[in-house]
Amino acid sequence: MANLSEQFYEYVTQDDEERACSTIPDSDCHYVAKNFSLNVANGTLTKLAEKIISPNLTLPWIFSFLGAPAILIGALVPVRNFFSLVPQLFVAGKIRAKKIRKTYWTGAALVQAMVMLASGVLVFWYQQSWVTWCLLGLLALFSIASGVASVAFKDVAAKTVPKGERGQMLSYRSTFGGLLALVAGALLIFVIRSQGDQIVYAVMFLVTSILWFVAALIFYRIQELPGATKGGRNPIEEFKSTLSVLKTDVNFRNFLITRALLMAIPLSQPFYVVISKDLGHGGWSQIGYLILISGFAQVISSPFWGRFADDSPTRMMRWVSLLSIATSIYTSLFLFNDHFLNFYWFLPVFFVHGLAYTGARLSRKTYLIDYAPDDDRPTYVSLANTLIGSFTLIAAGFGVVAQYFGLIFQLYFFVLLLLGCIGLSFKLKSV
């Protein structure tokens, strides 16, 4: 198994042990290949799980099947983002107080597995509308666990994977997970199209539960050596510390604003879906195309983006912003002439958007892991995620632009945000 890990590591990174050891402590060097491989295997399963049960796609369908009101369906993404990002500020200090942090990710993943199992049981046995309220509460619990895991993961990744290879590690997690998601997505589309009942949906939750459980076991096998604990603080101390970081670290403030502006990329996707439904009349076959094309974009772009992120995550932010801007401009053509351009002409939008979205996630994650100081990485990560989580509440109101001025102005509004992101990225320090 060790030889297999080393062969995989050397093949995908094209690095040798001597180079790897130059950026992490010598005591960690022996485990680099194994940890890299385990991280990729773990991420492959979690990325697949996130595709099968997603607040952006599959959960709305399940809620609709169960008769949920529109207000609940609309609350799925805000609940997911808010409860996964905002509470991180209050757990970072606790995580930092422990010498070994992988147990936090493992424990969080087990909670997520149990939540998925409980959700599957509810869907299997009951079809009443009140079940959706229970599922929304379980989603909040799942999201809190996800937030804890996010802080722990970035710290463990920084301790066990050398700088210069973390972007590649993240990209291969996304690539392999995306490959499996292509298969799973195609199966889900055709099965649900003809057999959309509670058994199918319950099985989806069950499969996702198993994936999270196995991912927890894999992550626990990572060889993490004890780290510094002097950064551990209680929530009040953590809050005071974060205020100090915001006051003193100008570059970090600029990164937070840049990351917020970069959210224009994921925020634009629902509006693309609205346009595609109008063009394709919302059929199941058209939805299948969207899933497969987005997944394909993720698979083919992740390895390239991974190396790009390791080289220069700030320059990568600019390129993905330009891709998204081009997508918005192309989309605007359909709003001016939707009679000539049909659904199939619109498919490139989801492909290019998939490229941009995958690159945006890898660029910001890589920059934050590489920039944050070793002794305060959990604080930086939790602060960034908490503030972005709060920003999602504001971003939820961006749809008012489309409501009062039309989709074309909504797209141009996102273009302005991305232009601001490009400009501010030039002020970020290189990492």
Coordinates of C-alpha atoms in Angstrom, one line a residue:
M1 CA 0.0 0.0 0.0
A2 CA 2.9 2.3 0.9
N3 CA 4.5 1.7 -2.5
L4 CA 1.3 2.3 -4.3
S5 CA 0.9 5.7 -2.5
E6 CA 4.4 6.7 -3.4
Q7 CA 3.9 5.8 -7.0
F8 CA 0.7 7.7 -7.2
Y9 CA 2.2 10.7 -5.5
E10 CA 5.3 10.8 -7.7
Y11 CA 3.2 10.3 -10.8
V12 CA 0.7 13.1 -10.3
T13 CA 3.1 15.6 -8.7
Q14 CA 6.3 14.8 -10.5
D15 CA 8.1 15.6 -7.3
D16 CA 10.7 13.7 -5.3
E17 CA 11.0 13.3 -1.6
E18 CA 13.9 15.8 -1.3
R19 CA 11.9 18.6 -2.8
A20 CA 8.8 17.8 -0.7
C21 CA 10.8 17.9 2.5
S22 CA 12.0 21.4 1.7
T23 CA 8.7 23.0 2.7
I24 CA 7.5 21.0 5.7
P25 CA 9.3 19.7 8.9
D26 CA 11.7 16.8 8.3
S27 CA 9.6 14.7 10.8
D28 CA 6.6 14.9 8.4
C29 CA 8.6 14.1 5.3
H30 CA 8.3 10.3 5.5
Y31 CA 4.5 10.4 5.3
V32 CA 4.1 12.9 2.5
A33 CA 3.2 10.4 -0.3
K34 CA 0.8 8.5 2.0
N35 CA -0.9 11.6 3.3
F36 CA -1.2 13.1 -0.2
S37 CA -2.8 9.9 -1.5
L38 CA -5.2 9.6 1.5
N39 CA -6.2 13.2 1.1
V40 CA -7.1 12.5 -2.6
A41 CA -9.0 9.3 -1.8
N42 CA -10.9 11.1 1.0
G43 CA -11.8 14.0 -1.2
T44 CA -12.9 11.8 -4.0
L45 CA -15.6 10.3 -1.8
T46 CA -16.7 13.6 -0.3
K47 CA -16.9 15.3 -3.6
L48 CA -19.1 12.5 -4.9
A49 CA -21.3 12.6 -1.8
E50 CA -21.7 16.4 -2.3
K51 CA -22.9 15.8 -5.9
I52 CA -25.5 13.1 -5.0
I53 CA -27.1 15.3 -2.2
S54 CA -26.7 18.9 -3.1
P55 CA -28.6 21.9 -1.8
N56 CA -28.2 23.5 -5.3
L57 CA -29.7 20.7 -7.3
T58 CA -31.0 17.4 -5.8
L59 CA -32.3 18.6 -2.5
P60 CA -34.7 21.1 -4.2
W61 CA -36.1 18.2 -6.3
I62 CA -36.6 16.0 -3.2
F63 CA -38.2 18.9 -1.3
S64 CA -40.5 19.5 -4.3
F65 CA -41.5 15.8 -4.4
L66 CA -42.3 16.0 -0.7
G67 CA -44.6 19.0 -1.2
A68 CA -42.4 21.6 0.5
P69 CA -43.4 25.3 0.1
A70 CA -41.3 27.5 -2.1
I71 CA -39.9 29.3 1.0
L72 CA -38.3 26.2 2.2
I73 CA -36.8 25.3 -1.1
G74 CA -35.4 28.8 -1.4
A75 CA -33.9 28.5 2.1
L76 CA -31.7 25.5 1.3
V77 CA -28.6 27.3 0.0
P78 CA -28.6 30.1 2.6
V79 CA -29.0 27.6 5.4
R80 CA -26.2 25.5 4.0
N81 CA -23.8 28.5 3.7
F82 CA -24.8 30.3 6.9
F83 CA -24.5 27.3 9.2
S84 CA -21.3 25.9 7.6
L85 CA -19.4 29.2 7.5
V86 CA -20.5 31.5 10.4
P87 CA -19.9 29.1 13.4
Q88 CA -16.3 28.4 12.3
L89 CA -15.1 31.4 14.2
F90 CA -16.2 29.8 17.5
V91 CA -14.5 26.4 16.9
A92 CA -11.1 27.5 15.5
G93 CA -9.7 28.2 18.9
K94 CA -10.8 24.8 20.2
I95 CA -9.2 23.1 17.2
R96 CA -6.0 25.0 17.7
A97 CA -5.8 23.9 21.3
K98 CA -5.4 20.3 20.2
K99 CA -2.1 18.9 19.0
I100 CA -3.8 16.5 16.6
R101 CA -6.6 18.0 14.5
K102 CA -7.6 15.2 12.2
T103 CA -10.0 13.8 14.8
Y104 CA -12.2 16.9 14.4
W105 CA -12.6 16.3 10.7
T106 CA -13.2 12.6 11.3
G107 CA -15.8 13.3 14.0
A108 CA -17.5 15.9 11.8
A109 CA -17.7 13.4 8.9
L110 CA -19.3 10.8 11.1
V111 CA -21.9 13.3 12.1
Q112 CA -22.6 14.1 8.5
A113 CA -22.9 10.4 7.8
M114 CA -25.5 10.0 10.5
V115 CA -27.4 13.0 9.3
M116 CA -27.6 11.6 5.8
L117 CA -28.8 8.2 7.3
A118 CA -31.5 9.9 9.4
S119 CA -32.6 11.9 6.4
G120 CA -32.9 8.8 4.3
V121 CA -35.0 7.1 7.0
L122 CA -37.4 10.1 7.1
V123 CA -37.8 10.2 3.4
F124 CA -38.3 6.4 3.2
W125 CA -41.0 6.2 5.8
Y126 CA -42.8 9.5 5.5
Q127 CA -44.0 11.7 2.6
Q128 CA -45.8 14.4 4.6
S129 CA -44.7 18.0 4.2
W130 CA -43.6 18.3 7.8
V131 CA -40.7 16.0 6.9
T132 CA -39.1 18.8 4.9
W133 CA -38.9 21.0 8.0
C134 CA -37.0 18.1 9.7
L135 CA -34.8 17.7 6.7
L136 CA -34.0 21.5 6.8
G137 CA -33.0 21.1 10.5
L138 CA -30.8 18.2 9.7
L139 CA -29.2 20.2 6.9
A140 CA -28.3 22.9 9.4
L141 CA -26.7 20.2 11.6
F142 CA -24.9 18.8 8.6
S143 CA -23.6 22.3 7.7
I144 CA -22.3 23.0 11.2
A145 CA -20.3 19.7 11.1
S146 CA -19.1 20.8 7.6
G147 CA -17.9 24.1 9.0
V148 CA -15.9 22.3 11.8
A149 CA -14.4 20.0 9.1
S150 CA -13.4 22.9 6.9
V151 CA -11.3 24.5 9.6
A152 CA -9.7 21.2 10.6
F153 CA -9.1 20.1 7.0
K154 CA -7.2 23.3 6.0
D155 CA -4.9 23.0 9.1
V156 CA -4.3 19.3 8.6
A157 CA -3.6 19.8 4.9
A158 CA -1.1 22.5 5.6
K159 CA 0.7 20.3 8.1
T160 CA 0.8 17.1 6.0
V161 CA 1.0 18.3 2.3
P162 CA 4.0 20.5 1.2
K163 CA 3.4 24.0 -0.1
G164 CA 3.5 23.9 -3.9
E165 CA 1.5 20.7 -4.0
R166 CA -1.6 21.6 -2.1
G167 CA -3.4 23.0 -5.1
Q168 CA -2.7 19.8 -7.0
M169 CA -4.0 17.7 -4.1
L170 CA -7.2 19.8 -4.0
S171 CA -7.5 19.5 -7.8
Y172 CA -7.2 15.7 -7.9
R173 CA -9.8 15.4 -5.1
S174 CA -12.1 17.4 -7.4
T175 CA -11.1 15.5 -10.6
F176 CA -11.7 12.0 -9.3
G177 CA -14.8 12.9 -7.4
G178 CA -16.1 14.6 -10.6
L179 CA -15.4 11.5 -12.7
L180 CA -17.5 9.3 -10.3
A181 CA -20.1 12.0 -10.2
L182 CA -20.4 11.9 -14.0
V183 CA -21.4 8.2 -13.7
A184 CA -23.6 8.7 -10.7
G185 CA -25.2 11.8 -12.2
A186 CA -26.1 10.0 -15.4
L187 CA -27.6 7.1 -13.5
L188 CA -29.6 9.4 -11.2
I189 CA -31.0 11.3 -14.1
F190 CA -32.3 8.3 -15.9
V191 CA -33.4 6.4 -12.8
I192 CA -35.3 9.3 -11.3
R193 CA -36.8 10.3 -14.6
S194 CA -38.7 7.0 -14.7
Q195 CA -38.8 6.1 -11.0
G196 CA -39.1 9.2 -9.0
D197 CA -40.3 7.8 -5.7
Q198 CA -39.3 7.9 -2.0
I199 CA -37.3 4.7 -2.3
V200 CA -34.9 6.2 -4.9
Y201 CA -34.4 9.4 -2.8
A202 CA -33.9 7.4 0.4
V203 CA -31.2 5.3 -1.4
M204 CA -29.5 8.5 -2.5
F205 CA -29.2 9.6 1.2
L206 CA -28.1 6.1 2.2
V207 CA -25.3 6.0 -0.4
T208 CA -24.2 9.4 0.6
S209 CA -24.1 8.3 4.3
I210 CA -21.8 5.4 3.4
L211 CA -19.5 7.7 1.4
W212 CA -19.1 10.1 4.4
F213 CA -18.5 7.1 6.7
V214 CA -15.7 5.6 4.5
A215 CA -14.2 9.1 4.0
A216 CA -14.0 9.5 7.8
L217 CA -12.1 6.2 8.1
I218 CA -9.7 7.2 5.3
F219 CA -9.0 10.7 6.8
Y220 CA -8.3 9.2 10.2
R221 CA -5.4 7.2 8.6
I222 CA -3.6 10.3 7.7
Q223 CA -0.3 10.5 9.6
E224 CA -0.5 13.9 11.4
L225 CA 2.2 14.7 13.9
P226 CA 1.5 16.9 16.9
G227 CA 1.4 20.7 16.2
A228 CA 1.6 23.9 18.2
T229 CA -1.3 24.6 20.6
K230 CA -0.5 28.0 21.9
G231 CA -3.0 29.5 19.4
G232 CA -5.9 27.8 21.2
R233 CA -8.5 30.2 22.6
N234 CA -12.0 30.3 23.9
P235 CA -14.7 31.9 21.6
I236 CA -14.4 35.3 23.3
E237 CA -10.6 35.3 23.0
E238 CA -11.0 34.1 19.4
F239 CA -13.3 37.0 18.6
K240 CA -10.9 39.5 20.0
S241 CA -8.1 37.9 18.1
T242 CA -9.9 38.0 14.8
L243 CA -10.6 41.7 15.3
S244 CA -6.9 42.2 15.8
V245 CA -6.2 40.3 12.6
L246 CA -8.6 42.5 10.6
K247 CA -7.0 45.7 12.0
T248 CA -3.4 44.7 11.4
D249 CA -3.4 42.5 8.3
V250 CA -4.2 44.7 5.4
N251 CA -3.5 42.0 2.8
F252 CA -5.9 39.6 4.6
R253 CA -8.6 42.3 4.5
N254 CA -8.0 42.7 0.8
F255 CA -8.3 39.0 0.3
L256 CA -11.6 38.8 2.1
I257 CA -13.0 41.5 -0.2
T258 CA -11.6 39.8 -3.2
R259 CA -13.1 36.5 -2.2
A260 CA -16.5 38.1 -1.6
L261 CA -16.4 39.7 -5.1
L262 CA -15.4 36.3 -6.5
M263 CA -18.7 34.9 -5.2
A264 CA -20.3 36.5 -8.2
I265 CA -19.3 33.2 -10.0
P266 CA -21.4 30.8 -7.9
L267 CA -24.2 33.4 -7.4
S268 CA -24.7 33.6 -11.1
Q269 CA -25.5 29.9 -11.6
P270 CA -29.2 30.0 -10.6
F271 CA -29.8 32.7 -13.2
Y272 CA -28.2 30.5 -15.9
V273 CA -30.5 27.7 -14.8
V274 CA -33.6 30.0 -15.1
I275 CA -32.6 30.9 -18.6
S276 CA -31.8 27.3 -19.6
K277 CA -35.2 26.2 -18.3
D278 CA -37.0 28.8 -20.5
L279 CA -35.0 27.6 -23.5
G280 CA -35.4 23.9 -22.9
H281 CA -38.8 23.9 -21.3
G282 CA -37.4 22.4 -18.0
G283 CA -37.4 18.8 -19.2
W284 CA -35.5 16.1 -17.3
S285 CA -33.2 15.3 -20.3
Q286 CA -32.1 19.0 -20.4
I287 CA -31.3 18.9 -16.7
G288 CA -29.2 15.8 -17.3
Y289 CA -27.2 17.7 -19.9
L290 CA -26.5 20.5 -17.4
I291 CA -25.2 18.1 -14.7
L292 CA -23.0 16.1 -17.1
I293 CA -21.5 19.2 -18.8
S294 CA -20.8 20.9 -15.5
G295 CA -19.2 17.7 -14.1
F296 CA -17.1 17.3 -17.3
A297 CA -15.8 20.8 -17.0
Q298 CA -14.8 20.1 -13.4
V299 CA -13.0 16.9 -14.3
I300 CA -10.9 18.2 -17.2
S301 CA -10.0 21.6 -15.6
S302 CA -9.1 20.5 -12.1
P303 CA -5.6 19.2 -12.8
F304 CA -4.7 22.3 -14.8
W305 CA -6.2 24.7 -12.2
G306 CA -4.4 22.8 -9.4
R307 CA -0.9 23.5 -10.9
F308 CA -2.0 27.0 -11.8
A309 CA -3.1 27.6 -8.2
D310 CA 0.3 26.4 -6.8
D311 CA 2.1 28.7 -9.2
S312 CA 0.0 31.9 -8.7
P313 CA -3.5 31.8 -7.1
T314 CA -3.9 35.5 -7.5
R315 CA -3.3 35.4 -11.2
M316 CA -5.7 32.5 -11.3
M317 CA -8.4 34.6 -9.7
R318 CA -8.1 37.1 -12.5
W319 CA -8.4 34.4 -15.2
V320 CA -11.4 32.7 -13.7
S321 CA -13.1 36.1 -13.3
L322 CA -12.5 36.8 -17.0
L323 CA -14.0 33.5 -18.0
S324 CA -17.0 34.2 -15.9
I325 CA -17.3 37.7 -17.4
A326 CA -17.2 36.2 -20.9
T327 CA -19.9 33.7 -19.9
S328 CA -22.2 36.5 -18.7
I329 CA -21.7 38.5 -22.0
Y330 CA -22.4 35.4 -24.1
T331 CA -25.5 34.7 -21.9
S332 CA -26.8 38.2 -22.6
L333 CA -27.1 37.3 -26.3
F334 CA -29.9 34.9 -25.4
L335 CA -31.8 37.6 -23.6
F336 CA -31.7 39.8 -26.7
N337 CA -32.5 37.0 -29.2
D338 CA -33.9 33.9 -27.6
H339 CA -35.7 32.9 -30.8
F340 CA -32.6 32.2 -32.8
L341 CA -30.5 30.7 -30.0
N342 CA -31.9 27.5 -28.5
F343 CA -31.1 25.4 -25.5
Y344 CA -28.2 23.5 -27.1
W345 CA -26.5 26.8 -28.1
F346 CA -26.7 27.6 -24.4
L347 CA -24.9 24.5 -23.1
P348 CA -21.4 26.2 -23.5
V349 CA -22.5 28.5 -20.7
F350 CA -22.5 25.7 -18.2
F351 CA -19.2 24.3 -19.5
V352 CA -17.3 27.6 -19.2
H353 CA -19.1 28.4 -16.0
G354 CA -18.0 25.0 -14.6
L355 CA -14.4 25.8 -15.6
A356 CA -14.6 29.2 -13.8
Y357 CA -16.3 27.9 -10.7
T358 CA -13.8 25.0 -10.2
G359 CA -10.9 27.5 -10.7
A360 CA -12.4 30.0 -8.3
R361 CA -12.7 27.5 -5.5
L362 CA -9.2 26.2 -5.9
S363 CA -7.6 29.6 -6.2
R364 CA -9.1 31.0 -3.0
K365 CA -8.5 27.8 -1.0
T366 CA -4.9 27.5 -2.1
Y367 CA -4.2 31.2 -1.4
L368 CA -5.7 31.1 2.1
I369 CA -3.9 27.9 3.1
D370 CA -0.5 29.2 1.8
Y371 CA -0.9 32.8 3.1
A372 CA -2.2 32.1 6.6
P373 CA 0.5 32.0 9.3
D374 CA 1.2 28.5 10.7
D375 CA 0.4 29.4 14.3
D376 CA -2.9 31.2 13.4
R377 CA -4.1 29.3 10.4
P378 CA -7.4 28.1 12.0
T379 CA -8.2 31.6 13.0
Y380 CA -7.6 33.0 9.5
V381 CA -9.6 30.2 8.0
S382 CA -12.5 30.5 10.4
L383 CA -12.6 34.3 10.1
A384 CA -12.6 34.2 6.3
N385 CA -15.4 31.6 6.3
T386 CA -17.5 33.4 9.0
L387 CA -17.4 36.7 7.2
I388 CA -18.2 35.1 3.8
G389 CA -21.0 33.2 5.5
S390 CA -22.4 36.5 6.7
F391 CA -21.9 38.0 3.3
T392 CA -24.2 35.3 1.8
L393 CA -27.1 36.8 3.7
I394 CA -26.5 40.1 1.9
A395 CA -25.9 38.3 -1.4
A396 CA -29.3 36.6 -1.0
G397 CA -30.8 40.0 -1.8
F398 CA -28.9 40.4 -5.1
G399 CA -31.8 38.8 -6.9
V400 CA -33.7 42.1 -6.4
V401 CA -31.7 43.4 -9.4
A402 CA -33.2 40.7 -11.7
Q403 CA -36.7 41.2 -10.2
Y404 CA -36.9 45.0 -10.8
F405 CA -34.5 45.5 -13.7
G406 CA -34.4 42.2 -15.5
L407 CA -31.9 39.4 -16.0
I408 CA -29.7 41.3 -18.3
F409 CA -28.9 43.9 -15.6
Q410 CA -28.4 41.1 -13.1
L411 CA -25.7 39.6 -15.3
Y412 CA -24.0 43.0 -15.8
F413 CA -24.1 43.5 -12.0
F414 CA -22.1 40.3 -11.6
V415 CA -19.7 41.5 -14.3
L416 CA -19.1 44.7 -12.3
L417 CA -18.3 42.6 -9.1
L418 CA -15.8 40.5 -11.0
L419 CA -14.1 43.5 -12.5
G420 CA -13.7 44.8 -8.9
C421 CA -12.3 41.3 -8.0
I422 CA -9.7 41.6 -10.8
G423 CA -8.6 45.0 -9.8
L424 CA -8.3 44.2 -6.1
S425 CA -6.4 40.9 -6.8
F426 CA -3.4 43.0 -8.0
K427 CA -3.0 44.3 -4.5
L428 CA -2.7 40.9 -2.9
K429 CA 0.7 39.7 -1.8
S430 CA 2.2 36.8 -3.7
V431 CA 2.4 33.5 -1.7

